[in-house]
Amino acid sequence: MKITLPLTIYGKYQTDFSYAEIINILDKKTSEKYLLGMKIDKYEYEENNKTIKIQRYSIGLDAFLESFPLIKMKIENENSMVANVKITPSYFRILFFAVFVIVFIPAAFFAEKWTINDILRTPTLPERFLFSLAGIIPGIWCYFQFIRPIKKTEKWLIEKLKLQKL
């Protein structure tokens, strides 16, 4: 029984390129420039025994905004070039940010009494809202830095290697 993890993309793809052509495409390592060169996306790859690991990363102005997941391609058939692709995000980082969301948002709305300035009282609505921001802001940050790049990475890989889903 194969365990499938949430947020991990598993897929079987086919391409018209041969294995050698895929390696040649990856060897070019062309960087993509955004915002007039203020943000540059690059990648590194490692090839071993018909398995290719690709890691994208960003350099520049908003490099802290996107952390791309690791791509593992296992070549299944070289004649018609079929590859199993697994795109795995950093679960440790996602769980780190999820702790803030899980703790602060429910506590902001469901806790009846808080100790504020050494006084036990019911918090006001603005106080609850400000406390919930301690969960909302890390949640939004986690989405843009770790969750959104998962699908972007799959689209990038499909475009780069001209893959068709089986």
PDB file of C-alpha atoms in Angstrom, residues 15-78:
ATOM      1  CA  THR A  15       7.239  13.329 -23.341  1.00  0.00           C
ATOM      2  CA  ASP A  16       8.575  13.215 -26.877  1.00  0.00           C
ATOM      3  CA  PHE A  17      12.102  13.944 -25.651  1.00  0.00           C
ATOM      4  CA  SER A  18      14.601  11.176 -25.013  1.00  0.00           C
ATOM      5  CA  TYR A  19      16.455  10.836 -21.713  1.00  0.00           C
ATOM      6  CA  ALA A  20      19.578  12.427 -23.244  1.00  0.00           C
ATOM      7  CA  GLU A  21      17.525  15.356 -24.580  1.00  0.00           C
ATOM      8  CA  ILE A  22      15.995  15.954 -21.134  1.00  0.00           C
ATOM      9  CA  ILE A  23      19.483  16.057 -19.612  1.00  0.00           C
ATOM     10  CA  ASN A  24      20.561  18.508 -22.353  1.00  0.00           C
ATOM     11  CA  ILE A  25      17.556  20.734 -21.615  1.00  0.00           C
ATOM     12  CA  LEU A  26      18.354  20.683 -17.896  1.00  0.00           C
ATOM     13  CA  ASP A  27      22.056  21.358 -18.591  1.00  0.00           C
ATOM     14  CA  LYS A  28      21.225  24.731 -20.158  1.00  0.00           C
ATOM     15  CA  LYS A  29      20.136  26.020 -16.724  1.00  0.00           C
ATOM     16  CA  THR A  30      18.563  29.150 -18.111  1.00  0.00           C
ATOM     17  CA  SER A  31      17.419  31.449 -15.361  1.00  0.00           C
ATOM     18  CA  GLU A  32      14.077  33.199 -15.537  1.00  0.00           C
ATOM     19  CA  LYS A  33      14.049  36.901 -14.723  1.00  0.00           C
ATOM     20  CA  TYR A  34      11.045  38.720 -13.296  1.00  0.00           C
ATOM     21  CA  LEU A  35      10.445  42.339 -12.299  1.00  0.00           C
ATOM     22  CA  LEU A  36      13.169  43.651 -14.630  1.00  0.00           C
ATOM     23  CA  GLY A  37      15.750  41.250 -13.212  1.00  0.00           C
ATOM     24  CA  MET A  38      15.052  42.056  -9.576  1.00  0.00           C
ATOM     25  CA  LYS A  39      13.954  38.443  -9.030  1.00  0.00           C
ATOM     26  CA  ILE A  40      15.727  35.507 -10.667  1.00  0.00           C
ATOM     27  CA  ASP A  41      14.570  31.884 -10.566  1.00  0.00           C
ATOM     28  CA  LYS A  42      17.281  29.263 -11.053  1.00  0.00           C
ATOM     29  CA  TYR A  43      17.517  25.526 -10.568  1.00  0.00           C
ATOM     30  CA  GLU A  44      20.031  22.784  -9.892  1.00  0.00           C
ATOM     31  CA  TYR A  45      19.639  19.148 -10.790  1.00  0.00           C
ATOM     32  CA  GLU A  46      21.253  15.862  -9.936  1.00  0.00           C
ATOM     33  CA  GLU A  47      21.052  12.771 -12.144  1.00  0.00           C
ATOM     34  CA  ASN A  48      21.688   9.261 -10.848  1.00  0.00           C
ATOM     35  CA  ASN A  49      20.599   5.880 -12.233  1.00  0.00           C
ATOM     36  CA  LYS A  50      17.637   7.150 -14.299  1.00  0.00           C
ATOM     37  CA  THR A  51      16.458   9.327 -11.417  1.00  0.00           C
ATOM     38  CA  ILE A  52      16.594  13.100 -11.704  1.00  0.00           C
ATOM     39  CA  LYS A  53      16.239  15.431  -8.712  1.00  0.00           C
ATOM     40  CA  ILE A  54      15.547  19.076  -9.512  1.00  0.00           C
ATOM     41  CA  GLN A  55      15.525  21.930  -6.996  1.00  0.00           C
ATOM     42  CA  ARG A  56      14.398  25.425  -8.011  1.00  0.00           C
ATOM     43  CA  TYR A  57      15.271  28.479  -5.968  1.00  0.00           C
ATOM     44  CA  SER A  58      14.849  32.237  -6.162  1.00  0.00           C
ATOM     45  CA  ILE A  59      17.405  35.005  -5.859  1.00  0.00           C
ATOM     46  CA  GLY A  60      16.652  38.676  -5.543  1.00  0.00           C
ATOM     47  CA  LEU A  61      14.028  41.073  -4.302  1.00  0.00           C
ATOM     48  CA  ASP A  62      11.307  38.710  -3.118  1.00  0.00           C
ATOM     49  CA  ALA A  63      13.282  35.471  -2.879  1.00  0.00           C
ATOM     50  CA  PHE A  64      11.950  34.966   0.648  1.00  0.00           C
ATOM     51  CA  LEU A  65       8.417  34.744  -0.792  1.00  0.00           C
ATOM     52  CA  GLU A  66       8.790  31.452  -2.667  1.00  0.00           C
ATOM     53  CA  SER A  67      10.401  28.240  -1.528  1.00  0.00           C
ATOM     54  CA  PHE A  68      10.071  25.722  -4.324  1.00  0.00           C
ATOM     55  CA  PRO A  69       9.580  22.021  -3.527  1.00  0.00           C
ATOM     56  CA  LEU A  70      11.919  19.201  -4.543  1.00  0.00           C
ATOM     57  CA  ILE A  71      11.119  17.394  -7.806  1.00  0.00           C
ATOM     58  CA  LYS A  72      12.024  13.726  -8.223  1.00  0.00           C
ATOM     59  CA  MET A  73      11.655  12.175 -11.672  1.00  0.00           C
ATOM     60  CA  LYS A  74      12.136   8.444 -12.079  1.00  0.00           C
ATOM     61  CA  ILE A  75      12.385   7.351 -15.688  1.00  0.00           C
ATOM     62  CA  GLU A  76      10.170   4.315 -16.113  1.00  0.00           C
ATOM     63  CA  ASN A  77      10.457   3.685 -19.852  1.00  0.00           C
ATOM     64  CA  GLU A  78      13.030   5.216 -22.189  1.00  0.00           C
TER      65      GLU A  78
END
